[in-house]
């Protein structure tokens, strides 16, 4: 028996190794999404897609920074198929690190405007978040407002509220101002903002708007969906949106978007999901979950959002929010914007 075992042991080992390799090579059928979008906003989207197609989706939620670090650390062993974030700069950063792959899709190229997607097709915007001016209806007349730069003027001395510069939304806004005006002019604008602050920068947009309503300041900058959420709960607050820079480039916009990861085990299935997100029904649902604007032209926004009226938005490609974000952070630090 000992001799027979010795003869067949190598063959048995080879068979076991082959079986193990087959087991390792077989990938689970479910898509894996790393998402910086909150679970309560994204899970209904995944559930709807699964119900329509039978495709199961497993997701991990965290801030974009840790998710990008995780993707980078996992490398070729990553099981993630899709990275989803709430800022174009974050998607740009992931792509710049080589963590995203180009997607060649006539569907996505037709449904998502060029300004809302990566020039190399590595990520796509699926909803638009506008960052514009909010003001007190009790102390400010809309004709006193104009563009982002004007908030650094003498009229708003001690009357401006801002969210912290640590938040990526403001970093992207300043990056886009650099793309539009250049660094020296943008530094002058942001320095004026800092000089006009009525209070230390707030940790979030909701606290900022509540400060305006309470009389602590008169004007500020917010993402429109925060305004929608707050007014949905407190409709009598004396604040209103003003569409910035309508005589110039238009309102600064950012995106919530996604792309296929560089080592996606299920790249084709991931591509199909992104294409589904760009379709009219999914667009309305995806944007409506967070009171954002659909990225695909011609799709009606949620009635709450539509009531704010039409506006001219900046035509610049949102990829510049990533390309110039490091420069923007240094600029804000230089002028004391904390």
PDB file of C-alpha atoms in Angstrom, residues 7-293:
ATOM      1  CA  UNK A   7       3.292   6.179  -7.009  1.00  0.00           C
ATOM      2  CA  UNK A   8      -0.064   7.931  -7.116  1.00  0.00           C
ATOM      3  CA  UNK A   9       0.627  10.769  -4.634  1.00  0.00           C
ATOM      4  CA  UNK A  10       2.039  13.154  -7.277  1.00  0.00           C
ATOM      5  CA  UNK A  11      -0.952  12.485  -9.537  1.00  0.00           C
ATOM      6  CA  UNK A  12      -3.363  12.999  -6.654  1.00  0.00           C
ATOM      7  CA  UNK A  13      -1.624  16.240  -5.713  1.00  0.00           C
ATOM      8  CA  UNK A  14      -1.803  17.493  -9.283  1.00  0.00           C
ATOM      9  CA  UNK A  15      -5.514  16.742  -9.457  1.00  0.00           C
ATOM     10  CA  UNK A  16      -6.141  18.557  -6.175  1.00  0.00           C
ATOM     11  CA  UNK A  17      -4.118  21.540  -7.373  1.00  0.00           C
ATOM     12  CA  UNK A  18      -6.047  21.646 -10.654  1.00  0.00           C
ATOM     13  CA  UNK A  19      -9.352  21.510  -8.815  1.00  0.00           C
ATOM     14  CA  UNK A  20      -8.202  24.333  -6.571  1.00  0.00           C
ATOM     15  CA  UNK A  21      -7.205  26.482  -9.532  1.00  0.00           C
ATOM     16  CA  UNK A  22     -10.554  25.927 -11.188  1.00  0.00           C
ATOM     17  CA  UNK A  23     -12.279  26.943  -7.967  1.00  0.00           C
ATOM     18  CA  UNK A  24     -10.179  30.099  -7.715  1.00  0.00           C
ATOM     19  CA  UNK A  25     -10.715  31.034 -11.342  1.00  0.00           C
ATOM     20  CA  UNK A  26     -14.483  30.848 -11.075  1.00  0.00           C
ATOM     21  CA  UNK A  27     -15.799  34.293 -10.270  1.00  0.00           C
ATOM     22  CA  UNK A  28     -19.044  34.998  -8.413  1.00  0.00           C
ATOM     23  CA  UNK A  29     -21.854  36.222 -10.622  1.00  0.00           C
ATOM     24  CA  UNK A  30     -22.680  39.279  -8.506  1.00  0.00           C
ATOM     25  CA  UNK A  31     -21.340  42.689  -9.393  1.00  0.00           C
ATOM     26  CA  UNK A  32     -19.217  44.343  -6.713  1.00  0.00           C
ATOM     27  CA  UNK A  33     -19.512  48.124  -6.333  1.00  0.00           C
ATOM     28  CA  UNK A  34     -17.352  50.353  -4.153  1.00  0.00           C
ATOM     29  CA  UNK A  35     -19.626  53.337  -3.490  1.00  0.00           C
ATOM     30  CA  UNK A  36     -19.045  56.700  -1.830  1.00  0.00           C
ATOM     31  CA  UNK A  37     -22.750  57.412  -2.319  1.00  0.00           C
ATOM     32  CA  UNK A  38     -24.764  56.777   0.863  1.00  0.00           C
ATOM     33  CA  UNK A  39     -26.387  53.369   1.207  1.00  0.00           C
ATOM     34  CA  UNK A  40     -29.921  54.756   1.570  1.00  0.00           C
ATOM     35  CA  UNK A  41     -29.500  56.570  -1.759  1.00  0.00           C
ATOM     36  CA  UNK A  42     -27.851  53.814  -3.764  1.00  0.00           C
ATOM     37  CA  UNK A  43     -29.428  50.588  -2.502  1.00  0.00           C
ATOM     38  CA  UNK A  44     -32.824  51.304  -4.135  1.00  0.00           C
ATOM     39  CA  UNK A  45     -30.991  51.750  -7.462  1.00  0.00           C
ATOM     40  CA  UNK A  46     -29.209  48.423  -7.100  1.00  0.00           C
ATOM     41  CA  UNK A  47     -32.417  46.697  -6.026  1.00  0.00           C
ATOM     42  CA  UNK A  48     -34.281  48.017  -9.068  1.00  0.00           C
ATOM     43  CA  UNK A  49     -31.545  46.896 -11.447  1.00  0.00           C
ATOM     44  CA  UNK A  50     -31.454  43.443  -9.860  1.00  0.00           C
ATOM     45  CA  UNK A  51     -35.244  43.150 -10.139  1.00  0.00           C
ATOM     46  CA  UNK A  52     -35.155  44.120 -13.833  1.00  0.00           C
ATOM     47  CA  UNK A  53     -32.162  42.048 -14.933  1.00  0.00           C
ATOM     48  CA  UNK A  54     -31.579  39.338 -12.330  1.00  0.00           C
ATOM     49  CA  UNK A  55     -28.039  40.662 -11.819  1.00  0.00           C
ATOM     50  CA  UNK A  56     -27.109  40.590  -8.138  1.00  0.00           C
ATOM     51  CA  UNK A  57     -25.073  43.472  -6.753  1.00  0.00           C
ATOM     52  CA  UNK A  58     -22.911  43.508  -3.637  1.00  0.00           C
ATOM     53  CA  UNK A  59     -21.680  46.897  -2.497  1.00  0.00           C
ATOM     54  CA  UNK A  60     -19.256  48.442  -0.038  1.00  0.00           C
ATOM     55  CA  UNK A  61     -19.830  52.034   1.121  1.00  0.00           C
ATOM     56  CA  UNK A  62     -17.237  54.423   2.520  1.00  0.00           C
ATOM     57  CA  UNK A  63     -15.770  57.829   1.769  1.00  0.00           C
ATOM     58  CA  UNK A  64     -14.087  58.059  -1.617  1.00  0.00           C
ATOM     59  CA  UNK A  65     -10.573  58.420  -0.179  1.00  0.00           C
ATOM     60  CA  UNK A  66     -10.559  55.094   1.710  1.00  0.00           C
ATOM     61  CA  UNK A  67     -12.255  53.315  -1.211  1.00  0.00           C
ATOM     62  CA  UNK A  68      -9.599  54.545  -3.650  1.00  0.00           C
ATOM     63  CA  UNK A  69      -6.848  53.538  -1.207  1.00  0.00           C
ATOM     64  CA  UNK A  70      -8.435  50.099  -0.892  1.00  0.00           C
ATOM     65  CA  UNK A  71      -8.616  49.672  -4.674  1.00  0.00           C
ATOM     66  CA  UNK A  72      -4.993  50.705  -4.966  1.00  0.00           C
ATOM     67  CA  UNK A  73      -3.880  48.273  -2.255  1.00  0.00           C
ATOM     68  CA  UNK A  74      -5.861  45.378  -3.724  1.00  0.00           C
ATOM     69  CA  UNK A  75      -4.402  45.873  -7.174  1.00  0.00           C
ATOM     70  CA  UNK A  76      -5.041  43.026  -9.611  1.00  0.00           C
ATOM     71  CA  UNK A  77      -6.612  40.960  -6.802  1.00  0.00           C
ATOM     72  CA  UNK A  78      -9.498  43.388  -6.322  1.00  0.00           C
ATOM     73  CA  UNK A  79     -12.993  41.967  -6.684  1.00  0.00           C
ATOM     74  CA  UNK A  80     -14.476  45.446  -7.244  1.00  0.00           C
ATOM     75  CA  UNK A  81     -16.061  46.011 -10.649  1.00  0.00           C
ATOM     76  CA  UNK A  82     -17.267  49.594 -10.258  1.00  0.00           C
ATOM     77  CA  UNK A  83     -16.147  52.665  -8.326  1.00  0.00           C
ATOM     78  CA  UNK A  84     -18.910  55.184  -7.645  1.00  0.00           C
ATOM     79  CA  UNK A  85     -18.214  58.602  -6.092  1.00  0.00           C
ATOM     80  CA  UNK A  86     -19.958  61.942  -5.526  1.00  0.00           C
ATOM     81  CA  UNK A  87     -17.302  64.191  -7.054  1.00  0.00           C
ATOM     82  CA  UNK A  88     -15.609  64.375 -10.443  1.00  0.00           C
ATOM     83  CA  UNK A  89     -12.288  65.156  -8.798  1.00  0.00           C
ATOM     84  CA  UNK A  90     -12.338  61.867  -6.908  1.00  0.00           C
ATOM     85  CA  UNK A  91     -13.077  59.897 -10.068  1.00  0.00           C
ATOM     86  CA  UNK A  92     -10.311  61.791 -11.869  1.00  0.00           C
ATOM     87  CA  UNK A  93      -7.885  60.930  -9.045  1.00  0.00           C
ATOM     88  CA  UNK A  94      -8.748  57.216  -9.204  1.00  0.00           C
ATOM     89  CA  UNK A  95      -8.293  57.227 -12.976  1.00  0.00           C
ATOM     90  CA  UNK A  96      -5.007  59.115 -12.651  1.00  0.00           C
ATOM     91  CA  UNK A  97      -3.750  56.345 -10.350  1.00  0.00           C
ATOM     92  CA  UNK A  98      -4.542  53.774 -13.035  1.00  0.00           C
ATOM     93  CA  UNK A  99      -7.459  52.305 -11.097  1.00  0.00           C
ATOM     94  CA  UNK A 100     -10.083  52.769 -13.835  1.00  0.00           C
ATOM     95  CA  UNK A 101     -10.327  51.337 -17.343  1.00  0.00           C
ATOM     96  CA  UNK A 102     -11.629  52.985 -20.519  1.00  0.00           C
ATOM     97  CA  UNK A 103     -15.143  51.925 -21.505  1.00  0.00           C
ATOM     98  CA  UNK A 104     -16.067  52.027 -25.167  1.00  0.00           C
ATOM     99  CA  UNK A 105     -19.841  52.438 -25.211  1.00  0.00           C
ATOM    100  CA  UNK A 106     -21.942  54.138 -27.858  1.00  0.00           C
ATOM    101  CA  UNK A 107     -24.832  54.138 -25.365  1.00  0.00           C
ATOM    102  CA  UNK A 108     -22.919  56.035 -22.685  1.00  0.00           C
ATOM    103  CA  UNK A 109     -21.380  58.439 -25.182  1.00  0.00           C
ATOM    104  CA  UNK A 110     -24.825  59.222 -26.587  1.00  0.00           C
ATOM    105  CA  UNK A 111     -26.586  59.631 -23.230  1.00  0.00           C
ATOM    106  CA  UNK A 112     -23.952  61.418 -21.120  1.00  0.00           C
ATOM    107  CA  UNK A 113     -22.730  64.831 -22.374  1.00  0.00           C
ATOM    108  CA  UNK A 114     -19.048  65.149 -23.107  1.00  0.00           C
ATOM    109  CA  UNK A 115     -18.561  67.753 -20.348  1.00  0.00           C
ATOM    110  CA  UNK A 116     -19.815  65.259 -17.758  1.00  0.00           C
ATOM    111  CA  UNK A 117     -17.509  62.351 -18.585  1.00  0.00           C
ATOM    112  CA  UNK A 118     -13.829  61.552 -18.695  1.00  0.00           C
ATOM    113  CA  UNK A 119     -12.262  62.371 -22.090  1.00  0.00           C
ATOM    114  CA  UNK A 120     -10.750  58.862 -22.072  1.00  0.00           C
ATOM    115  CA  UNK A 121     -14.010  57.134 -21.113  1.00  0.00           C
ATOM    116  CA  UNK A 122     -12.829  55.965 -17.699  1.00  0.00           C
ATOM    117  CA  UNK A 123     -15.776  57.450 -15.785  1.00  0.00           C
ATOM    118  CA  UNK A 124     -19.170  58.992 -16.441  1.00  0.00           C
ATOM    119  CA  UNK A 125     -21.460  61.392 -14.567  1.00  0.00           C
ATOM    120  CA  UNK A 126     -24.956  60.065 -13.874  1.00  0.00           C
ATOM    121  CA  UNK A 127     -26.371  62.998 -11.916  1.00  0.00           C
ATOM    122  CA  UNK A 128     -25.536  66.691 -11.681  1.00  0.00           C
ATOM    123  CA  UNK A 129     -25.105  68.625  -8.443  1.00  0.00           C
ATOM    124  CA  UNK A 130     -25.057  72.405  -8.856  1.00  0.00           C
ATOM    125  CA  UNK A 131     -23.126  74.528  -6.318  1.00  0.00           C
ATOM    126  CA  UNK A 132     -24.566  78.005  -6.241  1.00  0.00           C
ATOM    127  CA  UNK A 133     -25.557  80.936  -4.022  1.00  0.00           C
ATOM    128  CA  UNK A 134     -28.163  80.737  -1.275  1.00  0.00           C
ATOM    129  CA  UNK A 135     -29.437  83.921   0.374  1.00  0.00           C
ATOM    130  CA  UNK A 136     -31.745  85.336   3.027  1.00  0.00           C
ATOM    131  CA  UNK A 137     -35.036  86.491   1.561  1.00  0.00           C
ATOM    132  CA  UNK A 138     -35.416  88.848   4.553  1.00  0.00           C
ATOM    133  CA  UNK A 139     -32.157  90.783   4.155  1.00  0.00           C
ATOM    134  CA  UNK A 140     -31.045  90.332   0.542  1.00  0.00           C
ATOM    135  CA  UNK A 141     -32.576  91.346  -2.771  1.00  0.00           C
ATOM    136  CA  UNK A 142     -31.764  88.975  -5.659  1.00  0.00           C
ATOM    137  CA  UNK A 143     -30.692  91.892  -7.850  1.00  0.00           C
ATOM    138  CA  UNK A 144     -27.805  92.453  -5.389  1.00  0.00           C
ATOM    139  CA  UNK A 145     -26.341  89.076  -6.362  1.00  0.00           C
ATOM    140  CA  UNK A 146     -24.428  88.101  -9.481  1.00  0.00           C
ATOM    141  CA  UNK A 147     -21.505  85.660  -9.540  1.00  0.00           C
ATOM    142  CA  UNK A 148     -19.079  83.785  -7.291  1.00  0.00           C
ATOM    143  CA  UNK A 149     -16.463  86.537  -7.425  1.00  0.00           C
ATOM    144  CA  UNK A 150     -18.921  89.193  -6.212  1.00  0.00           C
ATOM    145  CA  UNK A 151     -19.232  87.437  -2.842  1.00  0.00           C
ATOM    146  CA  UNK A 152     -15.783  88.804  -2.068  1.00  0.00           C
ATOM    147  CA  UNK A 153     -16.993  92.398  -2.570  1.00  0.00           C
ATOM    148  CA  UNK A 154     -17.568  95.075   0.051  1.00  0.00           C
ATOM    149  CA  UNK A 155     -21.360  94.530   0.040  1.00  0.00           C
ATOM    150  CA  UNK A 156     -20.931  91.159   1.783  1.00  0.00           C
ATOM    151  CA  UNK A 157     -18.358  92.190   4.401  1.00  0.00           C
ATOM    152  CA  UNK A 158     -19.128  90.140   7.507  1.00  0.00           C
ATOM    153  CA  UNK A 159     -22.183  88.600   5.823  1.00  0.00           C
ATOM    154  CA  UNK A 160     -20.822  85.535   4.014  1.00  0.00           C
ATOM    155  CA  UNK A 161     -20.953  81.945   5.245  1.00  0.00           C
ATOM    156  CA  UNK A 162     -18.933  79.105   3.706  1.00  0.00           C
ATOM    157  CA  UNK A 163     -18.517  75.411   4.242  1.00  0.00           C
ATOM    158  CA  UNK A 164     -15.040  74.227   5.195  1.00  0.00           C
ATOM    159  CA  UNK A 165     -12.361  74.071   2.513  1.00  0.00           C
ATOM    160  CA  UNK A 166     -11.670  70.507   3.636  1.00  0.00           C
ATOM    161  CA  UNK A 167     -14.777  69.336   1.808  1.00  0.00           C
ATOM    162  CA  UNK A 168     -14.174  68.186  -1.738  1.00  0.00           C
ATOM    163  CA  UNK A 169     -17.170  70.166  -3.069  1.00  0.00           C
ATOM    164  CA  UNK A 170     -15.429  73.469  -2.328  1.00  0.00           C
ATOM    165  CA  UNK A 171     -12.101  72.146  -3.569  1.00  0.00           C
ATOM    166  CA  UNK A 172     -13.724  71.282  -6.893  1.00  0.00           C
ATOM    167  CA  UNK A 173     -15.463  74.663  -7.071  1.00  0.00           C
ATOM    168  CA  UNK A 174     -12.173  76.516  -6.596  1.00  0.00           C
ATOM    169  CA  UNK A 175     -10.463  74.185  -9.093  1.00  0.00           C
ATOM    170  CA  UNK A 176     -13.079  75.074 -11.700  1.00  0.00           C
ATOM    171  CA  UNK A 177     -12.643  78.787 -10.944  1.00  0.00           C
ATOM    172  CA  UNK A 178      -8.909  78.338 -11.589  1.00  0.00           C
ATOM    173  CA  UNK A 179      -9.761  76.669 -14.909  1.00  0.00           C
ATOM    174  CA  UNK A 180     -11.955  79.644 -15.800  1.00  0.00           C
ATOM    175  CA  UNK A 181     -10.008  82.622 -14.463  1.00  0.00           C
ATOM    176  CA  UNK A 182      -6.474  81.383 -13.825  1.00  0.00           C
ATOM    177  CA  UNK A 183      -4.741  81.043 -10.461  1.00  0.00           C
ATOM    178  CA  UNK A 184      -3.967  84.722  -9.654  1.00  0.00           C
ATOM    179  CA  UNK A 185      -7.548  85.910 -10.249  1.00  0.00           C
ATOM    180  CA  UNK A 186      -9.013  82.957  -8.340  1.00  0.00           C
ATOM    181  CA  UNK A 187      -6.720  83.643  -5.405  1.00  0.00           C
ATOM    182  CA  UNK A 188      -8.038  87.207  -5.349  1.00  0.00           C
ATOM    183  CA  UNK A 189     -11.639  85.887  -5.347  1.00  0.00           C
ATOM    184  CA  UNK A 190     -11.100  83.388  -2.535  1.00  0.00           C
ATOM    185  CA  UNK A 191      -9.115  85.874  -0.474  1.00  0.00           C
ATOM    186  CA  UNK A 192     -12.137  88.191  -0.723  1.00  0.00           C
ATOM    187  CA  UNK A 193     -14.415  85.391   0.503  1.00  0.00           C
ATOM    188  CA  UNK A 194     -12.238  84.814   3.546  1.00  0.00           C
ATOM    189  CA  UNK A 195     -12.204  88.542   4.350  1.00  0.00           C
ATOM    190  CA  UNK A 196     -16.026  88.620   4.241  1.00  0.00           C
ATOM    191  CA  UNK A 197     -16.719  85.624   6.501  1.00  0.00           C
ATOM    192  CA  UNK A 198     -19.300  86.192   9.224  1.00  0.00           C
ATOM    193  CA  UNK A 199     -18.268  83.015  11.069  1.00  0.00           C
ATOM    194  CA  UNK A 200     -15.784  80.166  10.946  1.00  0.00           C
ATOM    195  CA  UNK A 201     -16.492  77.826   8.003  1.00  0.00           C
ATOM    196  CA  UNK A 202     -19.223  75.266   8.702  1.00  0.00           C
ATOM    197  CA  UNK A 203     -18.839  71.495   8.585  1.00  0.00           C
ATOM    198  CA  UNK A 204     -21.777  71.058   6.209  1.00  0.00           C
ATOM    199  CA  UNK A 205     -24.164  72.967   3.939  1.00  0.00           C
ATOM    200  CA  UNK A 206     -27.214  72.402   6.147  1.00  0.00           C
ATOM    201  CA  UNK A 207     -25.656  74.193   9.126  1.00  0.00           C
ATOM    202  CA  UNK A 208     -24.654  77.015   6.785  1.00  0.00           C
ATOM    203  CA  UNK A 209     -28.225  77.511   5.550  1.00  0.00           C
ATOM    204  CA  UNK A 210     -29.610  77.369   9.082  1.00  0.00           C
ATOM    205  CA  UNK A 211     -27.113  80.098  10.038  1.00  0.00           C
ATOM    206  CA  UNK A 212     -28.440  82.283   7.204  1.00  0.00           C
ATOM    207  CA  UNK A 213     -32.032  81.676   8.322  1.00  0.00           C
ATOM    208  CA  UNK A 214     -31.047  82.584  11.895  1.00  0.00           C
ATOM    209  CA  UNK A 215     -29.445  85.881  10.829  1.00  0.00           C
ATOM    210  CA  UNK A 216     -25.826  84.912  11.444  1.00  0.00           C
ATOM    211  CA  UNK A 217     -24.998  85.680   7.814  1.00  0.00           C
ATOM    212  CA  UNK A 218     -26.836  86.717   4.652  1.00  0.00           C
ATOM    213  CA  UNK A 219     -25.369  84.657   1.802  1.00  0.00           C
ATOM    214  CA  UNK A 220     -23.468  81.433   1.211  1.00  0.00           C
ATOM    215  CA  UNK A 221     -22.570  78.688  -1.255  1.00  0.00           C
ATOM    216  CA  UNK A 222     -24.310  75.305  -1.203  1.00  0.00           C
ATOM    217  CA  UNK A 223     -25.043  72.222  -3.261  1.00  0.00           C
ATOM    218  CA  UNK A 224     -28.640  72.502  -4.399  1.00  0.00           C
ATOM    219  CA  UNK A 225     -29.739  69.099  -3.094  1.00  0.00           C
ATOM    220  CA  UNK A 226     -28.925  70.167   0.468  1.00  0.00           C
ATOM    221  CA  UNK A 227     -31.239  73.110  -0.085  1.00  0.00           C
ATOM    222  CA  UNK A 228     -33.952  70.766  -1.337  1.00  0.00           C
ATOM    223  CA  UNK A 229     -33.649  68.411   1.609  1.00  0.00           C
ATOM    224  CA  UNK A 230     -33.747  71.226   4.153  1.00  0.00           C
ATOM    225  CA  UNK A 231     -36.711  73.016   2.573  1.00  0.00           C
ATOM    226  CA  UNK A 232     -38.591  69.731   2.289  1.00  0.00           C
ATOM    227  CA  UNK A 233     -38.391  69.423   6.085  1.00  0.00           C
ATOM    228  CA  UNK A 234     -38.622  73.156   6.887  1.00  0.00           C
ATOM    229  CA  UNK A 235     -40.512  74.830   4.032  1.00  0.00           C
ATOM    230  CA  UNK A 236     -40.921  78.147   5.867  1.00  0.00           C
ATOM    231  CA  UNK A 237     -37.208  78.946   6.184  1.00  0.00           C
ATOM    232  CA  UNK A 238     -36.550  82.431   4.693  1.00  0.00           C
ATOM    233  CA  UNK A 239     -33.843  81.338   2.239  1.00  0.00           C
ATOM    234  CA  UNK A 240     -33.725  80.946  -1.522  1.00  0.00           C
ATOM    235  CA  UNK A 241     -31.375  79.838  -4.293  1.00  0.00           C
ATOM    236  CA  UNK A 242     -29.764  82.258  -6.729  1.00  0.00           C
ATOM    237  CA  UNK A 243     -28.220  80.935  -9.951  1.00  0.00           C
ATOM    238  CA  UNK A 244     -24.693  82.313 -10.048  1.00  0.00           C
ATOM    239  CA  UNK A 245     -22.882  83.807 -13.029  1.00  0.00           C
ATOM    240  CA  UNK A 246     -25.743  83.659 -15.527  1.00  0.00           C
ATOM    241  CA  UNK A 247     -24.136  86.463 -17.540  1.00  0.00           C
ATOM    242  CA  UNK A 248     -20.842  84.535 -17.665  1.00  0.00           C
ATOM    243  CA  UNK A 249     -19.871  80.860 -17.760  1.00  0.00           C
ATOM    244  CA  UNK A 250     -22.829  79.781 -15.653  1.00  0.00           C
ATOM    245  CA  UNK A 251     -23.333  77.796 -12.463  1.00  0.00           C
ATOM    246  CA  UNK A 252     -20.534  75.494 -11.353  1.00  0.00           C
ATOM    247  CA  UNK A 253     -21.686  71.882 -11.584  1.00  0.00           C
ATOM    248  CA  UNK A 254     -20.208  68.651 -10.313  1.00  0.00           C
ATOM    249  CA  UNK A 255     -21.328  65.056 -10.720  1.00  0.00           C
ATOM    250  CA  UNK A 256     -22.105  61.879  -8.938  1.00  0.00           C
ATOM    251  CA  UNK A 257     -20.629  59.284 -11.256  1.00  0.00           C
ATOM    252  CA  UNK A 258     -18.970  55.923 -11.735  1.00  0.00           C
ATOM    253  CA  UNK A 259     -16.586  53.903 -13.851  1.00  0.00           C
ATOM    254  CA  UNK A 260     -15.339  50.362 -14.348  1.00  0.00           C
ATOM    255  CA  UNK A 261     -12.294  49.487 -12.261  1.00  0.00           C
ATOM    256  CA  UNK A 262      -9.016  48.572 -13.927  1.00  0.00           C
ATOM    257  CA  UNK A 263      -9.099  44.930 -12.782  1.00  0.00           C
ATOM    258  CA  UNK A 264     -12.863  44.377 -12.811  1.00  0.00           C
ATOM    259  CA  UNK A 265     -13.557  40.611 -12.858  1.00  0.00           C
ATOM    260  CA  UNK A 266     -16.921  41.292 -14.476  1.00  0.00           C
ATOM    261  CA  UNK A 267     -16.144  44.174 -16.812  1.00  0.00           C
ATOM    262  CA  UNK A 268     -18.890  43.486 -19.345  1.00  0.00           C
ATOM    263  CA  UNK A 269     -21.588  43.210 -16.671  1.00  0.00           C
ATOM    264  CA  UNK A 270     -20.264  46.435 -15.120  1.00  0.00           C
ATOM    265  CA  UNK A 271     -20.494  48.192 -18.483  1.00  0.00           C
ATOM    266  CA  UNK A 272     -24.114  47.027 -18.901  1.00  0.00           C
ATOM    267  CA  UNK A 273     -24.999  48.441 -15.485  1.00  0.00           C
ATOM    268  CA  UNK A 274     -23.474  51.825 -16.335  1.00  0.00           C
ATOM    269  CA  UNK A 275     -25.365  51.862 -19.627  1.00  0.00           C
ATOM    270  CA  UNK A 276     -28.576  51.116 -17.733  1.00  0.00           C
ATOM    271  CA  UNK A 277     -27.872  54.045 -15.397  1.00  0.00           C
ATOM    272  CA  UNK A 278     -27.751  56.362 -18.413  1.00  0.00           C
ATOM    273  CA  UNK A 279     -31.244  55.374 -19.624  1.00  0.00           C
ATOM    274  CA  UNK A 280     -34.228  57.732 -19.017  1.00  0.00           C
ATOM    275  CA  UNK A 281     -36.040  55.783 -16.285  1.00  0.00           C
ATOM    276  CA  UNK A 282     -32.875  55.066 -14.320  1.00  0.00           C
ATOM    277  CA  UNK A 283     -31.714  58.661 -14.794  1.00  0.00           C
ATOM    278  CA  UNK A 284     -34.883  60.032 -13.226  1.00  0.00           C
ATOM    279  CA  UNK A 285     -34.691  57.597 -10.339  1.00  0.00           C
ATOM    280  CA  UNK A 286     -30.945  57.990  -9.707  1.00  0.00           C
ATOM    281  CA  UNK A 287     -31.091  61.792  -9.656  1.00  0.00           C
ATOM    282  CA  UNK A 288     -34.412  61.967  -7.839  1.00  0.00           C
ATOM    283  CA  UNK A 289     -33.156  59.910  -4.891  1.00  0.00           C
ATOM    284  CA  UNK A 290     -30.935  62.814  -3.841  1.00  0.00           C
ATOM    285  CA  UNK A 291     -32.778  65.768  -5.453  1.00  0.00           C
ATOM    286  CA  UNK A 292     -30.085  66.158  -8.108  1.00  0.00           C
ATOM    287  CA  UNK A 293     -30.373  66.835 -11.838  1.00  0.00           C
TER     288      UNK A 293
END
